[in-house]
Amino acid sequence: MTASEARSFFSKPQSYVPMLLPEYFNFEPVLDYAKSELTKHQLSSMIDKDCLLTDEKVNHTVLLNKDARYDWRPVQIIHPFLYINLVNLLTEEQNWSEIISRFQVFQTDKHIECISLPVESVGENNDTAETILHWWEEMEQNSIVKSLMYKYCIRTDITNCYGSIYTHSIDWAIRGKAKAKDGRRNNKALGFRIDRAIEQIQCGQTNGIPQGGVLFNFIAEIVLGYSDMLLASRINKIGNLEDWHIIRYRDDYRVFSNSKETAEQVVKTLSDVLVDLNMHFNSKKTGITSEIIESAIKPDKIYWNSKIPVIMPIIFDGKRKNVQYQLTLQKHLLEILWLSKKYPNSGSITKALTAFARRLDGMDSINDQVLPLISIIADIVSHNPSAISSGIGVLSKLISKTQNDPVAVSQITDLIINKLQNTPNLNYLDVWLQRLTILSDKTKNFSEKLCVTVTNPDTSIWSSAFFSDKRICLPPIVDMDEVKSIKAEIATNVFDVFSDYD
C-alpha cells in the first residue's frame, strides 16, 4: 500500500468499527467530518489537552464477553477526531515510508513468517471475509504443508496481548530501544509521536493499547514485528539452531521443528523476548504435538465439517449442485446446539447459524412449532457471545415467517429478552435485541449508548467536552432513513461476512 492507499483503508468505516452492527449504523459521515476539519486545523489547536487527559468518556467502550460468563474484553470505538488524527500521523508520506522500511527489517529472517498484517479486499469479498480467507490460506493450510518438513509443533499465544503492550515500546520498535530511550525527549521522532497520540487517546495511560479496529491491529504488529526481530537476533547468538520455523498470526504462534529440544529452546527464547516487552505466554494454551495436520485445523471445524454431509448433503443432478436437508428444522438446530456445548463460542457456531439462516431464506413459511426453535436459538445466544448477530438474525427470520399478529410478536420478543437479560455485560447483545424489536415495540428502552442513538439521533456515544472550539458538532451515526425503511426480518447479508463472496 502507498501512504495514500493506507490512509483511505484505515479511514473506512469497516476498518474503524471493530464489531458487526445493525444496518442502520453508519459511521462514514462522522469520519468524513473529522477528516474535513483536520484538513483545515491541527488537532492540538482545537482541544483543551488537560481536559482530554481527564475525560474517561472520550471513547466508547463495548464489553464483549469471551465465554458468556465473566471473561470479557473491552472493545473501543475511538473518538473520530482522535482516530483520524492518528491515521493521519501514521500515513504521512515520510512516516509511512519509515514504517514500511521498519517492517522490511522485521521480516528479514527466513525462519519467522508473519501473516497478520491487515488485508484489504480488492475483489468481491469484504475486508473481514478477506482476512478470514487469508488466515485460512496462510495459517491453516501453511501449517498443514509444514507437516512435510517438520515432526513437531508447539502452539502458544500471548495473554491479553493488546492490554499488555507498553506504549513506549512502539517507539522502541521503530527506532530501537536504546536510541528511543536516549532520545526520549525528541518529540519529532515518529515512534515518540505515535506513543503520545495513543496516550492522548486513553487519558495518559501507557500500559496497553485500545482493542478495536484495523488500525490498532496494525500498531500491535509494529511491536510484535519488533519482537520477531529480537527473537531472530537472540537465536542467532545461541548458534546451532537452524531447524525451526515460526508462523505468527498476531499473538498466535506456531513453532515447528524436527527436534523437541529445539522447538522448546525457541519458545523459551521467545518467552524471554516477550517478557522484556511486558508480554507473557498463556500457559493453558501452550503445548507440543507431533500431529501437525490435526492441530492445524481447529477442532470445532473438524467436528462440524463431519456433520455437514449428514445435515445437508450436496446432490448433483447433472446440471447444478443442490443442498438437500435431511433433518427437520428442530433437529438441525439441535445439532448446532450440541456443537455449541462441545465447542462453546467457536467460529463454527456462527458459520452453522448463518447456513441455517440461508436455509430459512429458501422457505416461504415454516410449519414447525416455532417456540421450540426460538428456545434453542436463545439458549445458543445466551452461552455464545460470538453468535449474537447471527443468532438474532435467525430469530428475526423465525418470527417473521411464522407470526403476523403484532401482539404475538411482542410476547415472543419479551420471552427472548427475559431469557437473555441475565447475560453478563449486555452492551453488544442489547444492540442486536434492539434491532430485533425495533418494529414490534419502539417503546423498549436499552441503556447501551449505541441503542440510545437510535431513539435519539442527537445523542453521541463520545464525549467532545475536550474541544476548546465549541463549533465542533459530530454528525449522527444512525441513518434514520434506513431505520424507517427496514423490515422486521434481518437480511442474512447483514450478519454474514461472506455474503458478497457467496
Coordinates of C-alpha atoms in Angstrom, one line a residue:
M1 CA 0.0 0.0 0.0
T2 CA 1.1 3.6 -0.7
A3 CA 0.6 6.2 2.1
S4 CA -2.5 7.5 0.4
E5 CA -4.0 4.0 0.0
A6 CA -3.2 3.2 3.6
R7 CA -5.0 6.4 4.7
S8 CA -8.1 5.5 2.7
F9 CA -8.0 2.0 4.1
F10 CA -7.7 2.9 7.8
S11 CA -10.3 5.6 7.4
K12 CA -13.0 3.3 6.1
P13 CA -16.0 2.6 8.5
Q14 CA -15.3 -1.1 8.1
S15 CA -11.7 -0.6 9.4
Y16 CA -12.8 1.9 12.1
V17 CA -15.6 -0.1 13.9
P18 CA -14.4 -3.4 15.3
M19 CA -17.7 -5.2 15.6
L20 CA -20.7 -6.1 13.4
L21 CA -23.6 -3.7 13.9
P22 CA -27.2 -3.5 12.5
E23 CA -27.5 -1.9 9.1
Y24 CA -28.7 1.5 10.2
F25 CA -25.4 2.4 11.9
N26 CA -23.3 4.5 9.5
F27 CA -20.0 6.0 10.7
E28 CA -19.0 7.4 7.3
P29 CA -20.5 10.9 7.9
V30 CA -18.7 11.3 11.3
L31 CA -15.4 10.1 9.9
D32 CA -15.7 12.4 6.8
Y33 CA -16.5 15.3 9.2
A34 CA -13.4 14.6 11.2
K35 CA -11.2 14.3 8.1
S36 CA -12.6 17.6 6.8
E37 CA -11.9 19.5 10.0
L38 CA -8.5 18.0 10.5
T39 CA -7.6 19.1 6.9
K40 CA -8.2 22.7 8.0
H41 CA -6.9 22.6 11.5
Q42 CA -4.3 20.8 13.7
L43 CA -6.0 18.8 16.4
S44 CA -3.7 20.5 19.0
S45 CA -5.2 23.9 18.1
M46 CA -8.8 22.7 18.7
I47 CA -8.6 21.0 22.1
D48 CA -8.0 21.5 25.8
K49 CA -5.3 18.9 26.4
D50 CA -5.8 18.9 30.2
C51 CA -9.5 18.2 29.7
L52 CA -8.8 15.5 27.2
L53 CA -6.4 13.7 29.6
T54 CA -9.0 13.5 32.3
D55 CA -12.1 12.7 30.3
E56 CA -12.7 9.0 30.5
K57 CA -15.8 9.2 28.3
V58 CA -14.0 10.4 25.2
N59 CA -14.1 6.9 23.6
H60 CA -17.0 4.5 23.6
T61 CA -16.3 1.0 25.1
V62 CA -18.4 -2.1 24.5
L63 CA -17.7 -5.1 26.6
L64 CA -17.6 -8.3 24.6
N65 CA -17.8 -11.5 26.5
K66 CA -15.5 -14.3 25.6
D67 CA -17.4 -17.1 27.4
A68 CA -20.8 -15.7 28.3
R69 CA -19.6 -15.5 31.9
Y70 CA -17.1 -13.1 33.3
D71 CA -14.2 -13.3 30.8
W72 CA -14.5 -10.2 28.7
R73 CA -12.5 -7.8 26.6
P74 CA -13.2 -4.0 26.2
V75 CA -13.5 -3.1 22.6
Q76 CA -13.4 0.6 21.9
I77 CA -14.8 2.9 19.2
I78 CA -12.3 5.7 19.4
H79 CA -13.5 9.3 19.2
P80 CA -13.4 10.0 15.4
F81 CA -11.2 13.1 15.7
L82 CA -8.6 11.2 17.8
Y83 CA -8.8 8.3 15.4
I84 CA -8.4 10.2 12.2
N85 CA -5.6 12.3 13.8
L86 CA -3.7 9.0 14.5
V87 CA -4.4 7.7 11.0
N88 CA -3.1 11.0 9.5
L89 CA 0.1 10.7 11.6
L90 CA 0.9 7.2 10.5
T91 CA 0.1 7.8 6.9
E92 CA 2.1 11.0 6.2
E93 CA 4.3 10.1 3.3
Q94 CA 7.6 10.2 5.2
N95 CA 6.2 8.4 8.2
W96 CA 4.6 5.7 6.2
S97 CA 7.8 5.1 4.4
E98 CA 9.7 4.8 7.7
I99 CA 7.1 2.3 9.0
I100 CA 7.3 0.2 5.8
S101 CA 11.1 0.2 5.9
R102 CA 10.9 -1.0 9.5
F103 CA 8.6 -3.9 8.6
Q104 CA 11.1 -4.9 5.9
V105 CA 13.8 -5.1 8.7
F106 CA 11.4 -7.1 10.9
Q107 CA 10.8 -9.7 8.2
T108 CA 14.4 -10.4 7.1
D109 CA 14.8 -13.7 9.0
K110 CA 13.5 -16.6 6.9
H111 CA 12.7 -18.6 10.0
I112 CA 9.8 -16.3 11.1
E113 CA 6.7 -15.8 9.0
C114 CA 4.2 -13.1 10.0
I115 CA 0.9 -13.5 8.2
S116 CA -1.2 -11.0 10.1
L117 CA -0.6 -7.6 8.5
P118 CA -4.0 -6.0 7.7
V119 CA -5.6 -7.3 4.5
E120 CA -7.8 -5.1 2.2
S121 CA -10.2 -6.8 -0.2
V122 CA -9.6 -6.0 -3.9
G123 CA -12.3 -8.3 -5.1
E124 CA -15.9 -9.2 -4.2
N125 CA -15.2 -10.1 -0.5
N126 CA -15.4 -7.6 2.2
D127 CA -12.3 -6.9 4.3
T128 CA -13.4 -9.3 7.1
A129 CA -14.0 -12.1 4.7
E130 CA -10.7 -11.5 3.0
T131 CA -8.9 -11.6 6.4
I132 CA -10.6 -14.9 7.3
L133 CA -9.6 -16.4 3.9
H134 CA -6.1 -15.1 4.3
W135 CA -5.8 -16.8 7.7
W136 CA -7.1 -20.0 6.2
E137 CA -4.6 -20.0 3.4
E138 CA -1.6 -18.8 5.4
M139 CA -2.1 -20.3 8.8
E140 CA -4.2 -23.4 8.5
Q141 CA -3.0 -24.5 5.0
N142 CA 0.6 -23.5 5.5
S143 CA 0.7 -25.4 8.8
I144 CA -0.5 -28.5 7.1
V145 CA 2.2 -28.1 4.5
K146 CA 4.8 -27.8 7.3
S147 CA 4.0 -31.4 8.3
L148 CA 6.0 -32.4 5.3
M149 CA 9.1 -30.7 6.7
Y150 CA 8.8 -30.9 10.5
K151 CA 7.9 -33.5 13.1
Y152 CA 6.8 -31.2 16.0
C153 CA 4.7 -28.1 16.5
I154 CA 4.4 -26.0 19.6
R155 CA 1.3 -23.8 19.7
T156 CA 1.1 -20.8 22.1
D157 CA -0.3 -17.3 22.3
I158 CA 0.1 -14.2 24.4
T159 CA -2.2 -13.5 27.3
N160 CA -4.1 -10.2 27.0
C161 CA -1.8 -9.1 24.2
Y162 CA -3.2 -5.6 23.4
G163 CA -3.7 -4.8 27.1
S164 CA -0.1 -5.7 27.8
I165 CA 1.6 -3.6 25.1
Y166 CA 3.6 -0.8 26.7
T167 CA 3.0 2.3 24.5
H168 CA 6.7 3.3 24.8
S169 CA 7.6 0.0 23.1
I170 CA 6.1 1.4 19.9
D171 CA 8.9 3.9 19.9
W172 CA 11.5 1.2 20.7
A173 CA 10.2 -0.8 17.7
I174 CA 10.5 2.0 15.3
R175 CA 13.9 3.4 16.2
G176 CA 15.4 0.8 18.6
K177 CA 15.1 0.7 22.4
A178 CA 18.5 2.2 23.2
K179 CA 18.0 5.1 20.7
A180 CA 14.5 5.7 21.8
K181 CA 15.5 5.9 25.5
D182 CA 18.5 8.1 24.8
G183 CA 16.3 10.4 22.6
R184 CA 13.2 10.2 24.7
R185 CA 12.7 14.0 24.5
N186 CA 12.9 14.1 20.7
N187 CA 9.3 14.9 20.1
K188 CA 9.8 14.8 16.3
A189 CA 10.6 11.1 16.3
L190 CA 7.8 9.1 14.7
G191 CA 7.7 6.4 17.4
F192 CA 7.5 9.1 20.1
R193 CA 4.7 10.9 18.4
I194 CA 2.6 7.7 17.9
D195 CA 3.2 6.8 21.6
R196 CA 2.0 10.3 22.7
A197 CA -1.0 10.1 20.3
I198 CA -2.1 6.8 21.9
E199 CA -1.5 8.1 25.4
Q200 CA -3.7 11.1 24.5
I201 CA -6.5 8.7 23.3
Q202 CA -6.5 6.8 26.6
C203 CA -6.2 9.5 29.2
G204 CA -2.4 9.3 29.5
Q205 CA -2.3 5.6 30.1
T206 CA 0.8 3.9 28.8
N207 CA 0.1 0.3 29.7
G208 CA -1.9 -1.2 26.8
I209 CA -3.3 0.0 23.5
P210 CA -7.0 0.1 22.5
Q211 CA -8.6 -3.0 21.2
G212 CA -10.7 -2.1 18.3
G213 CA -10.3 -1.6 14.6
V214 CA -7.8 -2.5 12.0
L215 CA -5.5 0.5 12.9
F216 CA -4.7 -0.9 16.3
N217 CA -4.1 -4.3 14.9
F218 CA -1.5 -2.7 12.7
I219 CA 0.1 -0.8 15.6
A220 CA 0.3 -4.0 17.5
E221 CA 2.1 -5.6 14.5
I222 CA 4.8 -2.9 14.8
V223 CA 5.6 -4.1 18.4
L224 CA 5.1 -7.8 17.5
G225 CA 7.2 -7.5 14.4
Y226 CA 9.9 -5.9 16.6
S227 CA 9.7 -8.9 18.9
D228 CA 10.2 -11.2 15.8
M229 CA 13.4 -9.3 15.0
L230 CA 14.7 -9.6 18.6
L231 CA 13.9 -13.3 18.7
A232 CA 15.8 -14.0 15.5
S233 CA 18.8 -12.0 16.8
R234 CA 18.9 -13.9 20.1
I235 CA 18.6 -17.3 18.4
N236 CA 21.4 -16.4 16.0
K237 CA 23.6 -15.7 19.0
I238 CA 22.8 -19.1 20.5
G239 CA 24.1 -20.8 17.4
N240 CA 23.4 -24.4 16.0
L241 CA 19.7 -23.7 15.8
E242 CA 18.7 -23.9 12.2
D243 CA 16.0 -26.5 12.2
W244 CA 13.0 -24.3 13.2
H245 CA 10.3 -22.2 11.7
I246 CA 7.6 -19.9 13.2
I247 CA 4.2 -18.9 11.7
R248 CA 2.8 -16.0 13.6
Y249 CA -0.8 -14.6 13.3
R250 CA -0.9 -11.6 15.6
D251 CA -0.3 -13.0 19.1
D252 CA -0.8 -16.7 18.0
Y253 CA 2.4 -18.6 17.4
R254 CA 3.1 -22.0 15.8
V255 CA 6.7 -23.2 16.3
F256 CA 7.9 -26.0 14.0
S257 CA 11.0 -28.2 14.3
N258 CA 12.2 -31.8 13.9
S259 CA 13.6 -31.7 17.4
K260 CA 11.5 -31.2 20.6
E261 CA 14.5 -29.7 22.3
T262 CA 15.0 -27.1 19.5
A263 CA 11.3 -26.2 19.5
E264 CA 11.3 -25.8 23.3
Q265 CA 14.5 -23.7 23.1
V266 CA 12.9 -21.4 20.5
V267 CA 9.8 -21.0 22.7
K268 CA 11.9 -20.3 25.8
T269 CA 13.8 -17.7 23.9
L270 CA 10.6 -16.1 22.6
S271 CA 9.3 -16.0 26.2
D272 CA 12.3 -14.1 27.3
V273 CA 11.9 -11.6 24.5
L274 CA 8.3 -11.0 25.2
V275 CA 8.9 -10.6 29.0
D276 CA 11.2 -7.6 28.1
L277 CA 8.2 -6.1 26.2
N278 CA 5.8 -6.7 29.2
M279 CA 4.1 -9.7 27.5
H280 CA 3.6 -13.3 28.6
F281 CA 2.5 -16.6 27.2
N282 CA -0.8 -18.2 28.0
S283 CA 0.4 -21.4 29.7
K284 CA -3.0 -23.0 29.3
K285 CA -2.8 -22.7 25.5
T286 CA 0.8 -23.8 25.2
G287 CA 1.5 -27.4 24.1
I288 CA 3.6 -29.5 21.8
T289 CA 2.3 -32.1 19.3
S290 CA 3.5 -34.4 16.6
E291 CA 0.1 -34.4 15.0
I292 CA 0.8 -31.3 13.0
I293 CA -2.1 -31.7 10.4
E294 CA -4.7 -32.4 13.1
S295 CA -3.5 -29.5 15.2
A296 CA -3.5 -27.2 12.2
I297 CA -7.3 -27.4 11.9
K298 CA -9.5 -26.1 14.7
P299 CA -11.3 -29.0 16.5
D300 CA -14.7 -27.3 16.2
K301 CA -14.2 -27.1 12.4
I302 CA -13.3 -30.8 12.2
Y303 CA -16.4 -31.7 14.2
W304 CA -18.8 -29.5 12.2
N305 CA -17.4 -30.5 8.8
S306 CA -18.1 -34.1 9.7
K307 CA -21.8 -33.2 10.4
I308 CA -22.5 -31.2 7.3
P309 CA -22.8 -34.2 4.9
V310 CA -25.4 -35.7 7.3
I311 CA -27.4 -32.5 7.8
M312 CA -27.3 -31.1 4.3
P313 CA -25.6 -33.3 1.7
I314 CA -25.0 -31.7 -1.7
I315 CA -26.7 -33.5 -4.6
F316 CA -25.6 -33.0 -8.2
D317 CA -28.4 -33.6 -10.7
G318 CA -26.2 -33.3 -13.7
K319 CA -26.7 -29.6 -14.2
R320 CA -26.1 -28.0 -10.8
K321 CA -25.5 -28.7 -7.2
N322 CA -28.4 -28.6 -4.8
V323 CA -28.5 -28.9 -1.0
Q324 CA -31.0 -31.5 0.3
Y325 CA -31.7 -31.1 4.0
Q326 CA -32.0 -34.4 5.8
L327 CA -33.1 -33.1 9.2
T328 CA -36.1 -31.1 10.3
L329 CA -35.5 -27.5 11.4
Q330 CA -35.6 -28.5 15.1
K331 CA -33.1 -31.4 14.6
H332 CA -30.9 -29.1 12.6
L333 CA -30.8 -26.6 15.4
L334 CA -30.2 -29.2 18.0
E335 CA -27.1 -30.3 16.1
I336 CA -25.9 -26.6 16.3
L337 CA -26.8 -26.6 20.0
W338 CA -24.6 -29.7 20.6
L339 CA -21.8 -28.0 18.6
S340 CA -22.1 -25.0 20.9
K341 CA -22.0 -27.2 24.0
K342 CA -19.0 -29.2 22.8
Y343 CA -17.1 -26.1 21.4
P344 CA -18.5 -23.0 23.1
N345 CA -18.1 -19.6 21.4
S346 CA -16.3 -21.2 18.4
G347 CA -16.3 -19.8 14.9
S348 CA -18.2 -22.9 13.6
I349 CA -21.3 -21.9 15.6
T350 CA -21.6 -18.6 13.7
K351 CA -20.9 -20.4 10.4
A352 CA -23.6 -23.0 11.3
L353 CA -26.2 -20.4 12.2
T354 CA -25.6 -18.5 9.0
A355 CA -26.1 -21.6 7.0
F356 CA -29.3 -22.2 8.9
A357 CA -30.4 -18.7 8.1
R358 CA -29.7 -19.4 4.4
R359 CA -32.0 -22.5 4.8
L360 CA -34.8 -20.3 6.1
D361 CA -34.3 -17.8 3.3
G362 CA -35.4 -20.6 0.9
M363 CA -38.6 -21.1 2.8
D364 CA -41.8 -19.0 2.3
S365 CA -43.3 -20.3 5.5
I366 CA -42.5 -22.5 8.4
N367 CA -44.8 -25.3 9.5
D368 CA -42.8 -26.4 12.5
Q369 CA -43.7 -25.2 16.0
V370 CA -41.8 -22.0 16.3
L371 CA -41.3 -21.6 20.1
P372 CA -39.1 -24.7 20.5
L373 CA -36.9 -23.4 17.7
I374 CA -36.7 -19.9 19.3
S375 CA -35.9 -21.5 22.6
I376 CA -33.0 -23.4 21.2
I377 CA -31.6 -20.3 19.4
A378 CA -32.0 -18.2 22.6
D379 CA -30.0 -20.8 24.5
I380 CA -27.2 -20.8 22.0
V381 CA -27.0 -17.0 22.0
S382 CA -27.1 -16.8 25.8
H383 CA -23.9 -19.0 26.1
N384 CA -22.0 -18.0 22.9
P385 CA -21.4 -14.2 22.6
S386 CA -19.7 -14.6 19.2
A387 CA -23.0 -15.9 17.9
I388 CA -25.1 -12.9 18.9
S389 CA -25.5 -11.2 15.5
S390 CA -26.2 -14.4 13.6
G391 CA -28.4 -15.8 16.4
I392 CA -30.6 -12.7 16.5
G393 CA -30.7 -12.7 12.7
V394 CA -32.1 -16.3 12.8
L395 CA -34.6 -15.3 15.5
S396 CA -35.9 -12.5 13.3
K397 CA -36.5 -14.9 10.4
L398 CA -38.3 -17.4 12.6
I399 CA -40.6 -14.7 14.0
S400 CA -41.2 -13.0 10.6
K401 CA -42.1 -16.3 8.9
T402 CA -44.5 -17.6 11.5
Q403 CA -46.1 -14.6 13.2
N404 CA -48.4 -11.9 11.7
D405 CA -50.0 -10.8 14.9
P406 CA -48.1 -7.8 16.4
V407 CA -49.2 -8.8 19.9
A408 CA -47.8 -12.4 19.5
V409 CA -44.6 -10.9 18.1
S410 CA -44.2 -8.7 21.1
Q411 CA -44.9 -11.5 23.5
I412 CA -42.2 -13.7 21.8
T413 CA -39.6 -10.9 21.9
D414 CA -40.4 -10.3 25.6
L415 CA -39.7 -14.0 26.3
I416 CA -36.4 -13.8 24.4
I417 CA -35.3 -10.6 26.3
N418 CA -36.3 -12.2 29.6
K419 CA -34.2 -15.3 28.7
L420 CA -31.2 -13.2 27.8
Q421 CA -31.3 -10.4 30.3
N422 CA -29.0 -12.1 32.9
T423 CA -26.2 -12.5 30.3
P424 CA -23.2 -10.6 31.8
N425 CA -22.1 -7.4 30.0
L426 CA -25.2 -6.9 27.9
N427 CA -23.9 -4.0 25.8
Y428 CA -23.4 -5.7 22.5
L429 CA -26.4 -8.0 22.9
D430 CA -28.6 -5.0 23.6
V431 CA -27.7 -3.5 20.2
W432 CA -29.0 -6.6 18.4
L433 CA -32.0 -7.1 20.7
Q434 CA -33.0 -3.5 19.8
R435 CA -32.7 -4.5 16.1
L436 CA -35.0 -7.5 16.8
T437 CA -37.7 -5.4 18.5
I438 CA -37.3 -2.1 16.7
L439 CA -40.5 -2.5 14.6
S440 CA -42.6 -4.6 17.0
D441 CA -42.1 -2.4 20.1
K442 CA -40.5 1.0 19.8
T443 CA -41.0 1.7 23.5
K444 CA -38.4 -0.8 24.7
N445 CA -35.5 1.0 26.3
F446 CA -31.9 -0.2 26.1
S447 CA -29.3 1.5 28.2
E448 CA -26.4 0.9 25.8
K449 CA -25.3 4.2 24.3
L450 CA -25.4 2.8 20.8
C451 CA -29.0 1.9 21.3
V452 CA -29.8 5.4 22.7
T453 CA -28.5 7.0 19.5
V454 CA -31.2 5.0 17.5
T455 CA -34.1 6.5 19.5
N456 CA -32.4 9.9 19.9
P457 CA -30.0 10.6 17.0
D458 CA -28.7 13.8 18.6
T459 CA -27.1 11.7 21.4
S460 CA -23.4 11.0 20.9
I461 CA -21.5 7.9 22.1
W462 CA -18.4 10.1 22.6
S463 CA -17.7 13.0 24.9
S464 CA -16.5 16.0 23.0
A465 CA -16.1 18.2 26.0
F466 CA -12.3 18.5 25.4
F467 CA -12.8 20.7 22.3
S468 CA -12.0 24.3 23.0
D469 CA -13.6 25.1 19.7
K470 CA -17.3 24.7 20.6
R471 CA -18.4 24.8 17.0
I472 CA -17.4 21.1 16.6
C473 CA -20.6 19.1 16.4
L474 CA -20.4 15.5 15.4
P475 CA -23.0 14.2 12.8
P476 CA -25.3 11.3 13.9
I477 CA -24.1 7.8 13.5
V478 CA -27.6 6.4 12.7
D479 CA -29.2 6.7 9.3
M480 CA -32.8 7.4 10.2
D481 CA -33.9 6.8 6.6
E482 CA -32.6 3.3 7.0
V483 CA -34.4 2.9 10.3
K484 CA -37.7 3.9 8.7
S485 CA -37.3 1.5 5.8
I486 CA -36.0 -1.7 7.5
K487 CA -38.0 -4.8 7.7
A488 CA -38.6 -7.0 10.8
E489 CA -36.6 -9.8 9.2
I490 CA -32.9 -9.2 9.2
A491 CA -31.4 -9.9 5.8
T492 CA -28.7 -12.6 6.0
N493 CA -26.1 -10.4 4.3
V494 CA -26.3 -8.0 7.4
F495 CA -24.6 -10.6 9.6
D496 CA -22.8 -12.9 7.1
V497 CA -19.3 -11.7 6.4
F498 CA -19.1 -13.9 3.4
S499 CA -22.3 -12.6 1.8
D500 CA -20.5 -10.8 -1.0
Y501 CA -18.4 -13.9 -1.6
D502 CA -21.4 -16.2 -1.9

